[in-house]
C-alpha positions as MATLAB code, in Angstrom:
seq = 'XXXXXXXXXXXXXXXXXXXXXXXXXXXXXXXXXXXXXXXXXXXXXXXXXXXXXXXXXXXXXXXXXXXXXXXXXXXXXXXXXXXXXXXXXXXXXXXXXXXXXXXXXXXXXXXXXXXXXXXXXXXXXXXXXXXXXXXXXXXXXXXXXXXXXXXXXXXXXXXXXXXXXXXXXXXXXXXXXXXXXXXXXXXXXXXXXXXXXXXXXXXXXXXXXXXXXXXXXXXXXXXXXXXXXXXXXXXXXXXXXXXXXXXXXXXXXXXXXXXXXXXXXXXXXXXXXXXXXXXXXXXXXXXXXXXXXXXXXXXXXXXXXXXXXXXXXXXXXXXXXXXXXXXXXXXXXXXXXXXXXXXXXXXXXXXXXXXXXXXXXXXXXXXXXXXXXXXXXXXXXXXXXXXXXXXXXXXXXXXXXXXXXXXXXXXXXXXXXXXXXXXXXXXXXXXXXXXXXXXXXXXXXXXXXXXXXXXXXXXXXXXXXXXXXXXXXXXXXXXXXXXXXXX';
ca = [
      62.121   13.427   58.135;
      59.276   15.957   58.292;
      60.836   17.736   55.289;
      60.610   14.552   53.206;
      56.993   14.121   54.231;
      56.200   17.699   53.182;
      57.871   17.194   49.782;
      56.028   13.933   49.260;
      52.725   15.578   50.198;
      53.323   18.489   47.830;
      54.349   16.123   45.031;
      51.228   14.009   45.619;
      49.059   17.118   45.567;
      50.651   18.209   42.280;
      50.000   14.785   40.755;
      46.402   14.801   41.998;
      45.836   18.315   40.614;
      47.317   17.274   37.268;
      45.076   14.224   37.213;
      41.966   16.303   37.967;
      42.894   18.895   35.355;
      43.470   16.214   32.726;
      40.179   14.538   33.615;
      38.387   17.874   33.291;
      40.088   18.492   29.945;
      38.997   15.106   28.659;
      35.426   15.405   29.920;
      34.775   19.052   29.073;
      37.220   20.362   26.469;
      37.598   17.165   24.434;
      34.216   15.589   25.155;
      32.977   16.189   21.615;
      36.103   14.641   20.114;
      35.814   11.613   22.386;
      32.099   11.187   21.734;
      32.716   11.027   17.990;
      35.703    8.722   18.207;
      34.734    5.649   16.158;
      36.801    3.448   18.434;
      34.592    4.311   21.417;
      31.628    1.938   21.396;
      30.108    3.185   24.639;
      27.704    5.668   22.993;
      26.541    2.954   20.594;
      26.078    0.458   23.425;
      24.166    3.071   25.436;
      21.990    3.939   22.418;
      20.688    0.383   22.130;
      20.673   -0.426   25.848;
      17.002    0.493   26.171;
      13.941    0.001   23.949;
      13.338    2.611   21.254;
      10.128    4.629   21.487;
       7.255    3.816   19.152;
       5.627    5.364   16.093;
       1.826    5.298   16.419;
      -1.008    5.106   13.899;
      -4.533    5.498   15.213;
      -3.239    5.198   18.771;
      -1.550    1.851   18.082;
       2.198    1.246   17.752;
       3.448    0.107   14.361;
       6.971   -0.328   15.723;
       8.579   -2.100   18.678;
      11.918   -3.218   20.092;
      13.310   -6.737   20.362;
      15.650   -7.616   23.246;
      18.456   -9.666   21.673;
      20.486  -10.078   24.869;
      23.584   -9.043   22.921;
      25.944   -6.118   23.499;
      23.793   -3.926   21.241;
      20.786   -5.105   23.120;
      17.629   -3.774   21.470;
      16.841   -4.056   17.761;
      13.992   -2.274   16.009;
      10.902   -4.320   15.140;
       8.003   -3.401   12.837;
       4.335   -4.325   12.655;
       3.121   -4.461    9.039;
       6.562   -3.243    7.951;
       5.919   -3.118    4.172;
       2.625   -1.263    4.698;
       4.224    1.575    6.645;
       7.784    1.593    5.258;
       7.286    4.888    3.311;
       6.340    6.486    6.635;
       8.686    4.930    9.182;
      11.767    4.282    7.086;
      14.198    2.026    8.939;
      16.294    2.202   12.119;
      19.362    0.019   11.665;
      22.273   -0.603   13.990;
      24.482   -0.821   10.910;
      23.009    1.627    8.389;
      21.450    4.346   10.564;
      17.947    5.779   10.209;
      15.710    7.129    7.445;
      12.372    8.990    7.139;
      10.476    9.350   10.449;
      12.989    7.135   12.240;
      15.614    9.745   11.319;
      13.745   13.036   11.730;
      12.225   11.963   15.073;
      15.297   10.093   16.321;
      15.883   12.353   19.336;
      12.402   11.608   20.671;
      12.450    7.907   19.814;
      15.935    7.313   21.238;
      15.262    9.295   24.423;
      17.888   12.004   23.822;
      15.449   14.889   23.332;
      15.916   17.240   26.342;
      12.133   17.710   26.498;
      11.771   14.080   27.613;
      13.688   14.687   30.828;
      12.647   16.655   33.889;
      16.342   17.329   34.630;
      18.101   17.581   31.254;
      21.244   19.198   32.710;
      21.648   16.351   35.172;
      21.158   13.832   32.347;
      23.937   15.542   30.395;
      26.320   15.409   33.334;
      25.430   11.846   34.290;
      25.170   10.778   30.629;
      21.784    9.292   31.457;
      19.055    8.772   28.879;
      15.314    9.174   29.294;
      12.977    6.453   28.071;
      12.248    6.746   24.359;
       9.229    8.884   23.520;
       6.415    8.281   21.058;
       5.632    9.805   17.666;
       1.900   10.093   16.932;
       1.246   10.250   13.195;
      -1.694   11.737   11.296;
      -2.285    8.552    9.293;
      -5.677    6.935    8.845;
      -4.975    3.199    9.203;
      -7.933    2.163    7.016;
      -6.972    4.560    4.228;
      -3.366    3.365    4.359;
      -4.432   -0.257    4.071;
      -6.938    0.490    1.280;
      -4.202    2.192   -0.751;
      -1.782   -0.687   -0.187;
      -4.353   -3.296   -1.184;
      -5.422   -1.252   -4.183;
      -1.916   -1.037   -5.611;
      -1.316   -4.733   -4.936;
       1.668   -6.082   -6.848;
       1.846   -3.098   -9.213;
       4.515   -0.419   -9.044;
       3.075    2.887   -7.930;
       2.165    5.199   -5.084;
      -0.747    6.810   -3.255;
      -0.843   10.008   -1.209;
      -3.921   11.215    0.646;
      -4.370   14.357    2.743;
      -7.094   16.115    4.679;
      -7.589   19.332    2.646;
      -8.789   21.528    5.525;
      -5.755   20.793    7.729;
      -2.978   19.274    5.620;
      -2.892   16.086    7.726;
      -1.383   13.218    5.715;
      -3.914   10.372    5.847;
      -2.130    7.807    3.653;
       1.314    7.463    2.127;
       1.931    4.202    0.277;
       4.618    3.060   -2.152;
       4.876   -0.291   -3.933;
       6.747   -2.550   -4.226;
       7.719   -2.176   -0.599;
       9.997   -3.963    1.881;
      10.156   -4.928    5.547;
      12.387   -2.427    7.402;
      12.921   -5.039   10.114;
      15.374   -6.981    7.940;
      17.814   -4.059    8.334;
      17.459   -3.585   12.100;
      20.485   -5.506   13.410;
      24.140   -5.563   12.423;
      24.944   -9.182   11.551;
      25.605  -10.846    8.200;
      21.905  -11.285    7.423;
      21.473   -7.504    7.583;
      24.397   -6.982    5.219;
      22.921   -9.461    2.748;
      19.470   -7.875    3.012;
      20.955   -4.419    2.377;
      22.786   -5.657   -0.726;
      19.685   -7.425   -2.025;
      17.383   -4.424   -1.539;
      19.802   -2.003   -3.170;
      20.357   -4.308   -6.142;
      16.631   -4.871   -6.735;
      15.665   -3.147  -10.029;
      12.173   -2.477   -8.623;
      13.722   -0.210   -5.933;
      11.547   -1.296   -2.992;
      13.237    1.195   -0.641;
      12.274    4.152   -2.857;
       9.466    6.224   -1.353;
       7.522    6.864   -4.542;
       4.759    8.792   -2.784;
       6.994   11.607   -1.514;
      10.451   11.152   -3.033;
       9.821   10.209   -6.647;
       8.615   12.644   -9.289;
       6.684   11.722  -12.432;
       5.300   13.590  -15.427;
       1.793   14.318  -14.086;
       0.151   14.208  -17.492;
      -3.386   15.500  -17.713;
      -3.767   15.854  -13.933;
      -1.665   19.007  -14.336;
      -4.500   20.505  -16.379;
      -6.038   21.489  -13.032;
      -3.133   23.921  -12.573;
      -3.380   25.149  -16.172;
      -7.125   25.724  -15.825;
      -6.561   27.635  -12.579;
      -3.959   29.842  -14.275;
      -6.219   30.523  -17.255;
      -9.214   31.410  -15.081;
      -7.238   33.559  -12.640;
      -5.517   35.420  -15.489;
      -8.800   36.064  -17.315;
      -7.693   34.112  -20.390;
     -10.878   32.107  -19.847;
     -13.826   33.969  -18.353;
     -16.648   31.525  -18.957;
     -15.885   27.782  -18.620;
     -18.880   27.026  -20.848;
     -17.837   29.307  -23.714;
     -16.248   27.715  -26.763;
     -12.528   28.277  -27.207;
     -10.648   28.863  -30.427;
      -8.716   25.604  -30.345;
      -7.819   23.626  -33.440;
      -7.358   19.862  -33.335;
      -4.701   18.844  -34.066;
      -2.766   21.804  -32.670;
       0.603   22.642  -34.196;
       3.098   23.485  -31.473;
       4.334   27.097  -31.906;
       7.482   27.430  -33.982;
       7.398   23.763  -35.038;
       5.716   21.424  -37.487;
       4.784   18.989  -34.697;
       1.059   18.320  -34.409;
      -0.432   17.640  -30.990;
      -3.479   15.357  -31.030;
      -6.161   14.122  -28.620;
      -7.353   10.760  -27.387;
     -10.989   11.814  -27.922;
     -12.932   13.398  -30.753;
     -14.898   16.616  -30.349;
     -12.024   18.772  -29.029;
     -12.143   21.370  -31.818;
     -13.015   24.718  -30.187;
     -14.215   22.820  -27.086;
     -15.211   24.810  -24.031;
     -13.004   24.615  -20.951;
     -15.657   22.424  -19.311;
     -15.759   19.880  -22.145;
     -11.998   20.020  -22.645;
     -11.470   19.297  -18.962;
     -14.063   16.529  -18.845;
     -12.642   14.738  -21.874;
      -9.028   15.818  -21.333;
      -8.409   17.629  -24.623;
      -4.653   18.120  -24.954;
      -4.993   20.655  -27.748;
      -7.180   23.045  -25.749;
      -4.936   23.052  -22.681;
      -1.692   23.296  -24.638;
      -3.013   26.380  -26.415;
      -4.303   27.815  -23.133;
      -0.876   27.414  -21.509;
       0.726   29.367  -24.350;
      -1.923   32.079  -24.053;
      -1.339   32.384  -20.294;
       2.426   32.650  -20.815;
       5.423   30.970  -19.206;
       5.853   33.508  -16.421;
       2.232   33.343  -15.256;
       2.083   29.562  -15.625;
       5.261   29.178  -13.554;
       3.917   31.539  -10.894;
       0.670   29.580  -10.606;
       2.550   26.276  -10.403;
       4.724   27.801   -7.679;
       1.586   28.840   -5.769;
       0.505   25.203   -5.702;
       3.912   24.100   -4.382;
       5.955   23.343   -7.487;
       9.669   24.275   -7.399;
       9.605   24.277   -3.572;
      12.776   22.591   -2.323;
      11.922   23.214    1.347;
       8.816   21.032    1.736;
       9.125   18.659    4.719;
       6.494   16.504    6.403;
       8.833   16.396    8.552;
      11.264   14.473    6.310;
      12.216   16.086    3.023;
       9.925   15.699    0.020;
      11.305   15.632   -3.527;
      10.887   18.934   -5.367;
       8.104   18.960   -7.952;
       9.097   21.090  -10.940;
       7.682   23.380  -13.586;
      10.339   24.852  -15.891;
       9.931   28.662  -16.238;
      12.562   28.949  -19.013;
      10.670   27.079  -21.742;
       9.893   28.321  -25.239;
       6.305   28.347  -26.495;
       6.327   24.810  -27.879;
       7.806   23.478  -24.657;
       5.321   25.560  -22.662;
       2.455   23.960  -24.560;
       3.688   20.499  -23.570;
       4.493   21.583  -20.014;
       0.920   22.845  -19.625;
      -0.457   19.349  -20.224;
       1.941   17.823  -17.689;
       4.616   16.682  -20.118;
       8.069   17.942  -21.195;
       9.971   18.929  -17.968;
       6.946   19.102  -15.668;
       7.382   16.638  -12.788;
       5.391   16.019   -9.626;
       5.266   13.727   -6.619;
       1.953   12.062   -5.781;
       1.947   14.119   -2.567;
       2.206   17.323   -4.618;
      -0.742   16.327   -6.792;
      -2.802   15.484   -3.702;
      -2.062   19.043   -2.579;
      -3.385   20.340   -5.927;
      -6.631   18.391   -5.543;
      -6.923   19.490   -1.908;
      -6.585   23.160   -2.818;
      -9.481   22.891   -5.268;
     -11.618   21.101   -2.676;
     -10.891   23.791   -0.050;
     -11.996   26.806   -2.057;
      -8.491   27.613   -3.301;
      -6.767   27.367    0.076;
      -3.680   25.177    0.284;
      -2.484   23.704    3.572;
       1.078   22.446    3.859;
       0.949   18.691    4.517;
       2.294   17.227    7.755;
       2.712   13.664    8.990;
       3.393   14.021   12.733;
       0.475   15.100   14.923;
       2.472   15.287   18.144;
       5.309   13.709   20.102;
       4.942   12.430   23.646;
       6.902   10.932   26.494;
       6.829    7.179   27.039;
       3.894    7.768   29.406;
       1.900    9.790   26.856;
       2.602   13.333   28.073;
       2.665   15.670   25.056;
       6.019   17.357   24.518;
       5.371   18.930   21.104;
       2.526   19.359   18.623;
       2.465   20.186   14.937;
      -1.051   21.211   13.946;
      -2.178   22.877   10.717;
      -0.001   25.602    9.267;
      -1.538   28.819    7.908;
      -3.412   28.318    4.649;
      -2.280   29.964    1.395;
      -4.867   31.236   -1.068;
      -3.450   29.831   -4.329;
      -6.330   30.845   -6.620;
      -9.408   32.983   -6.533;
     -12.369   31.461   -4.692;
     -14.397   31.824   -7.892;
     -11.734   29.885   -9.796;
     -11.782   27.132   -7.161;
     -15.585   26.966   -7.450;
     -15.320   26.529  -11.238;
     -12.684   23.825  -10.809;
     -14.791   21.971   -8.264;
     -17.568   21.865  -10.864;
     -15.166   20.737  -13.589;
     -13.678   17.966  -11.444;
     -17.146   16.842  -10.432;
     -18.111   16.614  -14.112;
     -15.137   14.314  -14.747;
     -16.515   11.840  -12.198;
     -20.192   12.227  -13.042;
     -20.030   12.168  -16.842;
     -16.408   11.962  -17.960;
     -13.322    9.790  -17.689;
     -13.414    9.402  -13.892;
     -16.689    7.538  -13.358;
     -14.873    4.727  -11.540;
     -14.253    7.078   -8.593;
     -17.905    7.833   -7.806;
     -19.191    7.232   -4.258;
     -22.816    7.221   -3.024;
     -23.996   10.131   -0.861;
     -20.680   11.866   -1.531;
     -19.609   14.637   -3.873;
     -16.475   13.477   -5.663;
     -14.284   15.481   -8.029;
     -11.450   14.038  -10.045;
      -9.043   14.327  -12.938;
      -7.533   11.489  -14.909;
      -4.107   11.467  -16.480;
      -2.065    9.217  -18.736;
       1.511   10.464  -18.729;
       3.870    9.571  -21.551;
       7.547    9.040  -20.796;
      10.701    7.365  -22.074;
      12.645    7.970  -25.284;
      10.119    8.859  -27.951;
       7.345    8.227  -25.395;
       7.923    4.485  -25.796;
       7.666    3.671  -22.079;
       4.506    2.179  -20.612;
       2.382    5.242  -19.749;
       1.880    6.207  -16.127;
      -1.770    6.062  -15.068;
      -2.759    8.994  -12.809;
      -5.852    9.986  -10.919;
      -6.300   12.861   -8.497;
      -9.516   13.454   -6.613;
     -11.312   14.772   -3.559;
     -14.391   13.623   -1.677;
     -16.913   15.482    0.449;
     -19.781   13.606    2.134;
     -23.162   15.184    1.498;
     -23.647   15.827    5.223;
     -20.182   17.317    5.797;
     -19.395   21.034    5.333;
     -15.707   20.285    4.677;
     -14.006   18.004    2.129;
     -12.839   14.846    3.898;
      -9.909   13.774    1.745;
      -7.849   14.537   -1.360;
      -6.027   11.685   -3.075;
      -3.411   11.219   -5.764;
      -2.656    7.832   -7.321;
       0.015    6.935   -9.849;
       0.540    3.466  -11.308;
       3.773    2.905  -13.219;
       3.240   -0.556  -14.665;
      -0.464   -0.761  -15.306;
      -1.458   -4.347  -16.062;
      -3.192   -3.650  -19.372;
      -2.386   -3.284  -23.028;
      -0.538   -0.041  -23.662;
      -3.430    1.458  -25.603;
      -5.938    0.633  -22.858;
      -4.059    2.245  -19.967;
      -5.841    5.232  -18.463;
      -6.019    6.988  -15.142;
      -9.772    6.434  -15.078;
      -9.502    2.699  -15.643;
      -6.438    1.850  -13.562;
      -5.882    4.535  -10.924;
      -9.413    5.809  -10.205;
     -10.628    2.597   -8.492;
      -7.671    2.805   -6.093;
      -8.506    6.421   -5.275;
     -12.126    5.427   -4.756;
     -11.145    2.772   -2.208;
      -9.018    5.261   -0.267;
     -11.722    7.933   -0.285;
     -14.323    5.400    0.831;
     -12.072    4.264    3.698;
     -11.854    7.844    4.968;
     -15.471    8.822    4.361;
     -17.063    5.614    5.616;
     -14.506    4.122    7.950;
     -12.518    6.781    9.787;
      -9.106    6.009   11.328;
];
């Protein structure tokens, strides 16, 4: 009898050991496989079991969480969703996350180890800390001024603080409400299909993820290259520039919108946006030097993140002389995001120093304890200080006596550059209206803001569209919001 008991005990011990070993194998060796098994809904249920942390602008949340009482309990909610969509992106139970909702997901969802005092215990217990907060650099008044300024037109605005790189505004229109994608029912599926089928592409972030021919706003880069290379030594000296200008190696004549561009000085050519002068200057500087200067400003950089990825602005270094002439006036293959052109304006305003833009100031716990900070990155000197000083004067002339008068502000030094970019087959598309600018209050030692505005479908006759007439008033409203209003 005792022998049977011993055998039964041993057999039970073997079974128990096998069970423990198998449990350990499942929980340790195959944990990753099990966690990614699409049939296992427990991670998804746990993800939405608690409210998601918030994204903040000016200390106030622009996001929230709605308790649905369903199995996937909490859905994302947005305050002023269309206003901030190019910043937040969406957080959807069905379609995942984009933009800040994606790059800061670990903090917002509570899975970042920095949110927990005992991260190892949380891993073992599969517990989750309360979702943290993401504090942005945005200026709420500037954001709203840009959104109102664009109105029902298609376009984008980017504004940065030149001395730090803080992104103050990032607006894209037409926009959408990210909240319509938050859940996972049939209404979300229909909203997704509708938004993706919309020819106006409301989910496209035009401020940071769409590139455009920058047109005459790129002449800031060309002028910087010419001054740094010594091709132009005195901005007030007359240049040898015919009008029209025949593109090298072709019979194509490049013309100007204004008269008086023949042999115009760099100052007058910049003020009145003479294509012929800048096309010839670009050829004189050369493709290699032009490409290097564009690269200094941030063109051809595929690694720019704010923290989400920004579309690469481009300047083609392989062009022939005719193509280089067109590239130097912001046409041919030259492409730029509004954020990139705000960086160009900011570098001029800051004495030639370029700060990499950033959108997240810091992240915190749910109770406000800081867990990480971003802060300004080291500045790059992208042109000589003397060149930046000349360009500040040139951009100021554009606003004071040239094509950018609509951007002027009282008691504030404002510099700007207009642009009207041709596009489409045979340049038949409605021109893009551009304006880039910076503003420095008279009582402030540092420039307060640099802005870039692009309007795709300017509501005017094709021949009347200009950056000064269409885009400059929007830039003015954004600059005024920063200079007069604060965040």
